[in-house]
mmCIF file of C-alpha atoms in Angstrom:
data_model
loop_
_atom_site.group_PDB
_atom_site.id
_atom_site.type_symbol
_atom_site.label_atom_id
_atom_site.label_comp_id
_atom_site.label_asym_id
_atom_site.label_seq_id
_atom_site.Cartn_x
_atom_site.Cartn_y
_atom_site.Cartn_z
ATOM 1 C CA UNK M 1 2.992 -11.665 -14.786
ATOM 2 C CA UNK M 2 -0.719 -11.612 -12.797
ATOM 3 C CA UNK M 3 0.559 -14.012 -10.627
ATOM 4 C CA UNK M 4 3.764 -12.374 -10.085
ATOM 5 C CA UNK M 5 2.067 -8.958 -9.135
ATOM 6 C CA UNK M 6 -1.079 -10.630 -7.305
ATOM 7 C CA UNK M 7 1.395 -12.409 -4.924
ATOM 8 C CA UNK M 8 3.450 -9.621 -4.029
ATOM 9 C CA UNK M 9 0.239 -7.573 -3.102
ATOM 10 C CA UNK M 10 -0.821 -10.610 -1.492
ATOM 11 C CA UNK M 11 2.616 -10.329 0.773
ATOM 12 C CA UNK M 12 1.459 -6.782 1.371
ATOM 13 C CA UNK M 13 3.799 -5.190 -1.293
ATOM 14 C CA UNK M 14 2.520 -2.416 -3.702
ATOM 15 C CA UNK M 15 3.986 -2.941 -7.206
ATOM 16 C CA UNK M 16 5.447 -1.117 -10.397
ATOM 17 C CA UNK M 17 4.122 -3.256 -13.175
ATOM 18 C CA UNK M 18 6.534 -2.329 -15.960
ATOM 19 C CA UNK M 19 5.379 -4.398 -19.198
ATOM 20 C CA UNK M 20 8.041 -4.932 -22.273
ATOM 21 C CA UNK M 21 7.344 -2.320 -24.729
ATOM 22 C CA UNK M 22 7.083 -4.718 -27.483
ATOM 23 C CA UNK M 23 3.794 -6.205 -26.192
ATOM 24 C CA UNK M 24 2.375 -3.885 -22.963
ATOM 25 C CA UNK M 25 -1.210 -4.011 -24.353
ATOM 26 C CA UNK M 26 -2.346 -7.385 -22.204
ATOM 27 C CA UNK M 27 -0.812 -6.082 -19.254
ATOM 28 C CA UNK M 28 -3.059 -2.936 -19.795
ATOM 29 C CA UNK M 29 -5.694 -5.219 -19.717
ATOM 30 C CA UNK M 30 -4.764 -7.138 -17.179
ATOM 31 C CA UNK M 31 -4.297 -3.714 -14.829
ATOM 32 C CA UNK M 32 -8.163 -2.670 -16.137
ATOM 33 C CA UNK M 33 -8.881 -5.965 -14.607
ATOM 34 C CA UNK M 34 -7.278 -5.105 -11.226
ATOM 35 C CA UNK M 35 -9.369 -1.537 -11.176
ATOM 36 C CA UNK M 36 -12.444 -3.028 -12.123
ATOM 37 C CA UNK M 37 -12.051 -5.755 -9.358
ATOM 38 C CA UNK M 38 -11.600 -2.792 -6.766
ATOM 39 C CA UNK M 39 -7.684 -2.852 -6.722
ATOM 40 C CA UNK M 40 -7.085 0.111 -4.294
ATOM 41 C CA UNK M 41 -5.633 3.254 -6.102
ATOM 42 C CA UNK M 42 -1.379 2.935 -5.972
ATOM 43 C CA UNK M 43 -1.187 -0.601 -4.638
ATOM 44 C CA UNK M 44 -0.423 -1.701 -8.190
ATOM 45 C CA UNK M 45 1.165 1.072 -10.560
ATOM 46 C CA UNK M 46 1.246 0.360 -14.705
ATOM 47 C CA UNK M 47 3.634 1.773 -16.048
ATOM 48 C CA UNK M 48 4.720 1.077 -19.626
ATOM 49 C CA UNK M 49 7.898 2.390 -21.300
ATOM 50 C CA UNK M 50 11.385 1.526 -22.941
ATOM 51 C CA UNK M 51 13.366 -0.491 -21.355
ATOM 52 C CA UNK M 52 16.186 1.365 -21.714
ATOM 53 C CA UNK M 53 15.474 4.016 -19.763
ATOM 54 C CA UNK M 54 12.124 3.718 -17.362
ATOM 55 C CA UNK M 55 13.327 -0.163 -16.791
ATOM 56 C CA UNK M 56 16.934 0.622 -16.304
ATOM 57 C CA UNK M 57 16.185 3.849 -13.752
ATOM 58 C CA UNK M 58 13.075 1.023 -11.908
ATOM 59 C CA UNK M 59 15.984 -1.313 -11.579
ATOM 60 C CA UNK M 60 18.208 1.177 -10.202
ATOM 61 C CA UNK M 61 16.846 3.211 -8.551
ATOM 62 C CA UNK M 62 17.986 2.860 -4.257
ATOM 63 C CA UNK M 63 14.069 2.344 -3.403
ATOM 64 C CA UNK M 64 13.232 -0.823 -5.293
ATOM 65 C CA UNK M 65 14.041 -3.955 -3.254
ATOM 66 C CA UNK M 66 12.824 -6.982 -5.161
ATOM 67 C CA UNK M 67 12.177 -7.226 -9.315
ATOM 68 C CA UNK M 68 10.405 -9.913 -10.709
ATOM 69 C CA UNK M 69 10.915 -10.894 -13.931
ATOM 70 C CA UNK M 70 10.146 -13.056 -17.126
ATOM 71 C CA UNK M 71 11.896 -12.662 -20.677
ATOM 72 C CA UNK M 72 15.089 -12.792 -22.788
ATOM 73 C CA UNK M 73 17.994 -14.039 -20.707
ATOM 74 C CA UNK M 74 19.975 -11.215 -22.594
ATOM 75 C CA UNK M 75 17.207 -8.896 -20.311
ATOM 76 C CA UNK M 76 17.368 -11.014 -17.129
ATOM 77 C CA UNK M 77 20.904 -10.767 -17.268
ATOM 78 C CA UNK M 78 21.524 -6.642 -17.509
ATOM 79 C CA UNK M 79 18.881 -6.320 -14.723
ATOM 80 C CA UNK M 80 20.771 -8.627 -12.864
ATOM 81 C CA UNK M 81 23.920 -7.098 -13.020
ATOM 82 C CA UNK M 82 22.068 -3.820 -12.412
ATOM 83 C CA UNK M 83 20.382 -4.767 -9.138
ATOM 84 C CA UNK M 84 23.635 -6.133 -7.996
ATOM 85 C CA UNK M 85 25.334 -2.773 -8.002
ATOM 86 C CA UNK M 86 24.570 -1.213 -4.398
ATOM 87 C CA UNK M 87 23.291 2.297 -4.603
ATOM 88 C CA UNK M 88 23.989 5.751 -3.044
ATOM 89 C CA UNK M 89 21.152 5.458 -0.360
ATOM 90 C CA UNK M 90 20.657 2.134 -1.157
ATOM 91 C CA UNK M 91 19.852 0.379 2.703
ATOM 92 C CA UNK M 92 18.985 -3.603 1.254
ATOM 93 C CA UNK M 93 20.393 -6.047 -0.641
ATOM 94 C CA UNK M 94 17.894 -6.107 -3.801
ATOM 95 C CA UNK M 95 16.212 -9.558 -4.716
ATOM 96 C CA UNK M 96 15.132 -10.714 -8.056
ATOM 97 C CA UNK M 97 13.214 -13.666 -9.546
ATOM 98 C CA UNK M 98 14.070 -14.006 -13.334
ATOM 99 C CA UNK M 99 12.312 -16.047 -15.311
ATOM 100 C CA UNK M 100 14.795 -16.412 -18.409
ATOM 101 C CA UNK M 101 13.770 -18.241 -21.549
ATOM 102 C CA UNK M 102 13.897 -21.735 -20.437
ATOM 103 C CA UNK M 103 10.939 -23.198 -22.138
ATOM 104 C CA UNK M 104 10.076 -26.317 -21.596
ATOM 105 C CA UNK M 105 10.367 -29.107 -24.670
ATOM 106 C CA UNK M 106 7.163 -31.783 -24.374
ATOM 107 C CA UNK M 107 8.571 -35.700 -24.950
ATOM 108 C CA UNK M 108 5.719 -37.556 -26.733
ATOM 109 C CA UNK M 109 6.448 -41.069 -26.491
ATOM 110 C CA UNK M 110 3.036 -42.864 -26.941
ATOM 111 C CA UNK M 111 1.803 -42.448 -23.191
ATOM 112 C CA UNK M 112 -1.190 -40.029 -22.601
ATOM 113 C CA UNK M 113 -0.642 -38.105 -26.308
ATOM 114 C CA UNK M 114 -4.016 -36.531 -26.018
ATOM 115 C CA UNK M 115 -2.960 -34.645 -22.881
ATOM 116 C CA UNK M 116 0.230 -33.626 -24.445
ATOM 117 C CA UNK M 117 -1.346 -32.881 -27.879
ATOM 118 C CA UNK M 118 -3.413 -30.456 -25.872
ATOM 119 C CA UNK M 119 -0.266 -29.068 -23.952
ATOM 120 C CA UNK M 120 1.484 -28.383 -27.284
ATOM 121 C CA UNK M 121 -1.295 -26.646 -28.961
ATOM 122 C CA UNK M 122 -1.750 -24.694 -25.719
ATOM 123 C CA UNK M 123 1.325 -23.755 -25.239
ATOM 124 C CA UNK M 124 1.933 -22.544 -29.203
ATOM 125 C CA UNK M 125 -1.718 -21.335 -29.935
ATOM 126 C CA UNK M 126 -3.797 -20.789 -26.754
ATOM 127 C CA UNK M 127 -1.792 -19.202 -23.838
ATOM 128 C CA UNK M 128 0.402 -16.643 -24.925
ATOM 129 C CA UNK M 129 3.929 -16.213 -23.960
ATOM 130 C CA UNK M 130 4.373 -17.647 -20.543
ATOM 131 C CA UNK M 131 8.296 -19.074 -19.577
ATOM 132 C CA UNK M 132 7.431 -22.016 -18.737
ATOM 133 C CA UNK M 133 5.197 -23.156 -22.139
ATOM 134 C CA UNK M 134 6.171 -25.545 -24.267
ATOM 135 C CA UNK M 135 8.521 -24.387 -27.049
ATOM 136 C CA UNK M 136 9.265 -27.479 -28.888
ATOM 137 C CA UNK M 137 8.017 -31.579 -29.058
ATOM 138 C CA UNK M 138 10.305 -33.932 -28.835
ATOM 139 C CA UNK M 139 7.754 -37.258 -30.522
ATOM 140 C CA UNK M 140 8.848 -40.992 -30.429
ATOM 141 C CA UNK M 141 9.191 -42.031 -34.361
ATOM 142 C CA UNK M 142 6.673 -44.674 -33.137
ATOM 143 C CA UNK M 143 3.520 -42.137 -32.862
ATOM 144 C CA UNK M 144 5.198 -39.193 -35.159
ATOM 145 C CA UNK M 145 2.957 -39.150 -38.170
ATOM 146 C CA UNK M 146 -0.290 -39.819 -35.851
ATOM 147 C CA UNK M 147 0.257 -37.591 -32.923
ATOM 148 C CA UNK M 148 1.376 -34.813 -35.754
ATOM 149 C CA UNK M 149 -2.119 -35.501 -37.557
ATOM 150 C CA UNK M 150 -3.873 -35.185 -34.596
ATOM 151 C CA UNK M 151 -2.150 -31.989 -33.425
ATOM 152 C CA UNK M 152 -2.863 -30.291 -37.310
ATOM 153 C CA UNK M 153 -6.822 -31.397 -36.503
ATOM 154 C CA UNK M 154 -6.284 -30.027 -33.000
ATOM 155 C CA UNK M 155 -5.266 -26.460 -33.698
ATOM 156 C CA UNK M 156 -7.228 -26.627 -36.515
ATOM 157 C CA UNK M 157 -10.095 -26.033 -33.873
ATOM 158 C CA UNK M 158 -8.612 -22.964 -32.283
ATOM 159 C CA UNK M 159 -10.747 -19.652 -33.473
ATOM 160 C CA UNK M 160 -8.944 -17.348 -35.053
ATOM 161 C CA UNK M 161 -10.557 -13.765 -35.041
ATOM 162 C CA UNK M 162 -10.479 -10.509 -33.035
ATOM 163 C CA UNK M 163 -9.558 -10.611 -29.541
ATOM 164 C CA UNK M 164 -12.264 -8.393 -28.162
ATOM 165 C CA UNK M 165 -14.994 -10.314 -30.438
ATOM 166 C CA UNK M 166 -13.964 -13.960 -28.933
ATOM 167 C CA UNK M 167 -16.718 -15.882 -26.587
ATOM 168 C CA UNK M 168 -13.698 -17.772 -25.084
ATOM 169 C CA UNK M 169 -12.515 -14.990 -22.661
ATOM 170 C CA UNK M 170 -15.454 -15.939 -20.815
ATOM 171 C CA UNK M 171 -12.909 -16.954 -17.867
ATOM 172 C CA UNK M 172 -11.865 -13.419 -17.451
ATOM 173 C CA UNK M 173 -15.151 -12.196 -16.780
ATOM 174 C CA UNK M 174 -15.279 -14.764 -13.725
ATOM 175 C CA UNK M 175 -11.596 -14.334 -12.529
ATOM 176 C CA UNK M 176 -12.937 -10.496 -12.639
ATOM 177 C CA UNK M 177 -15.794 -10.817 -10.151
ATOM 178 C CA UNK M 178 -13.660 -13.859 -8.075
ATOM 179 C CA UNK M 179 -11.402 -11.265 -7.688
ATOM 180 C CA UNK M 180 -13.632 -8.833 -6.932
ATOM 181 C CA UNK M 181 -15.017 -11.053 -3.873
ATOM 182 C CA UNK M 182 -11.440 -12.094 -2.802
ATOM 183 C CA UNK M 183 -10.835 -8.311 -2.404
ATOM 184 C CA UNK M 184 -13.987 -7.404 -0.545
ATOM 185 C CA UNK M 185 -13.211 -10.203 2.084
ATOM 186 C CA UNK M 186 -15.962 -12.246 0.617
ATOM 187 C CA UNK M 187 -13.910 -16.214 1.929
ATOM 188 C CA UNK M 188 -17.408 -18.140 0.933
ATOM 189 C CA UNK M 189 -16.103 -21.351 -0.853
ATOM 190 C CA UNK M 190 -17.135 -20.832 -4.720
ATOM 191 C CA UNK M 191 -17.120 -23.227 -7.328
ATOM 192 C CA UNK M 192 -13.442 -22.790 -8.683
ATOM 193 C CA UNK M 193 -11.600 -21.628 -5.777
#
């Protein structure tokens, strides 16, 4: 999603940022990010609401040229159809990226475990949804019981707590001013960039 919207304002596009209804609130935050960072009023537009409807009418409407999306294939698949059908006043072929439930399985087969320990507990504890995370491990008999007990020790480590109260969200305070900079002009080399 962020880098979805950041790179079509980066190509000079504004941008309708339509999150799924069953989970809008990171988005939100994300968007508060944007504003805070000095995202000019317009350029990117939240907008939650139902699918159904808002998405369906965004999709279809004769003014949007290009959707980007991530989610159910069921989803991808309607808005697909939908963007396909030309439109009275309609003057462009739409485009579409869609990102459709294809998660990625991990193979564990005794090589480097510790970096794809981390990638499994990552990808099911740490990231949130994200298309391309790993949805299942697929471990060589071989290492099974002691990449499993390593993985239980693992994300045994991960805090569990309120959001808002967590001192690992550090990063977005420093993606917030990076940003910030990036938008001001500011092209000094930074550790990080």
């Amino acid at each position: 999603m962020a880098g979805m919207t950041v790179a079509a304002v980066a190509c000079g596009n504004t941008v309708v940022l339509k999150p799924s209804s069953d989970s809008p609130t990171h988005r939100a935050k994300f968007f508060e990010l944007l504003e805070e960072a000095g995202m000019p009023p317009g350029v990117v537009n939240f907008c939650p609401g139902s699918g159904a409807t808002f998405g369906h009418g965004l999709v279809e409407h004769p003014k949007t040229r290009f959707i980007a999306f991530t989610g159910s294939r069921d989803v991808g698949l309607d808005i697909n159809l939908r963007a396909a059908q030309t439109k009275p006043g309609q003057i462009w072929i739409k485009r579409t990226i869609l990102e459709m439930g294809g998660k990625d399985s991990i193979i564990v087969d005794g090589r480097r475990t510790s970096r794809r320990r981390e990638g499994v507990a990552a990808a099911a504890f740490g990231l949130g949804q994200k298309c391309s995370a790993c949805s299942r491990a697929i471990v060589d008999q071989k290492v099974y019981d002691e990449f499993l007990e390593k993985l239980r020790v693992r994300v045994g480590k991960i805090p569990i707590g309120e959001p808002a109260e967590m001192s690992r969200w550090g990063l977005c305070e420093r993606g917030r001013h990076e940003f910030s900079a990036r938008l001001r002009g500011d092209r000094q080399k930074r550790d990080g960039w």
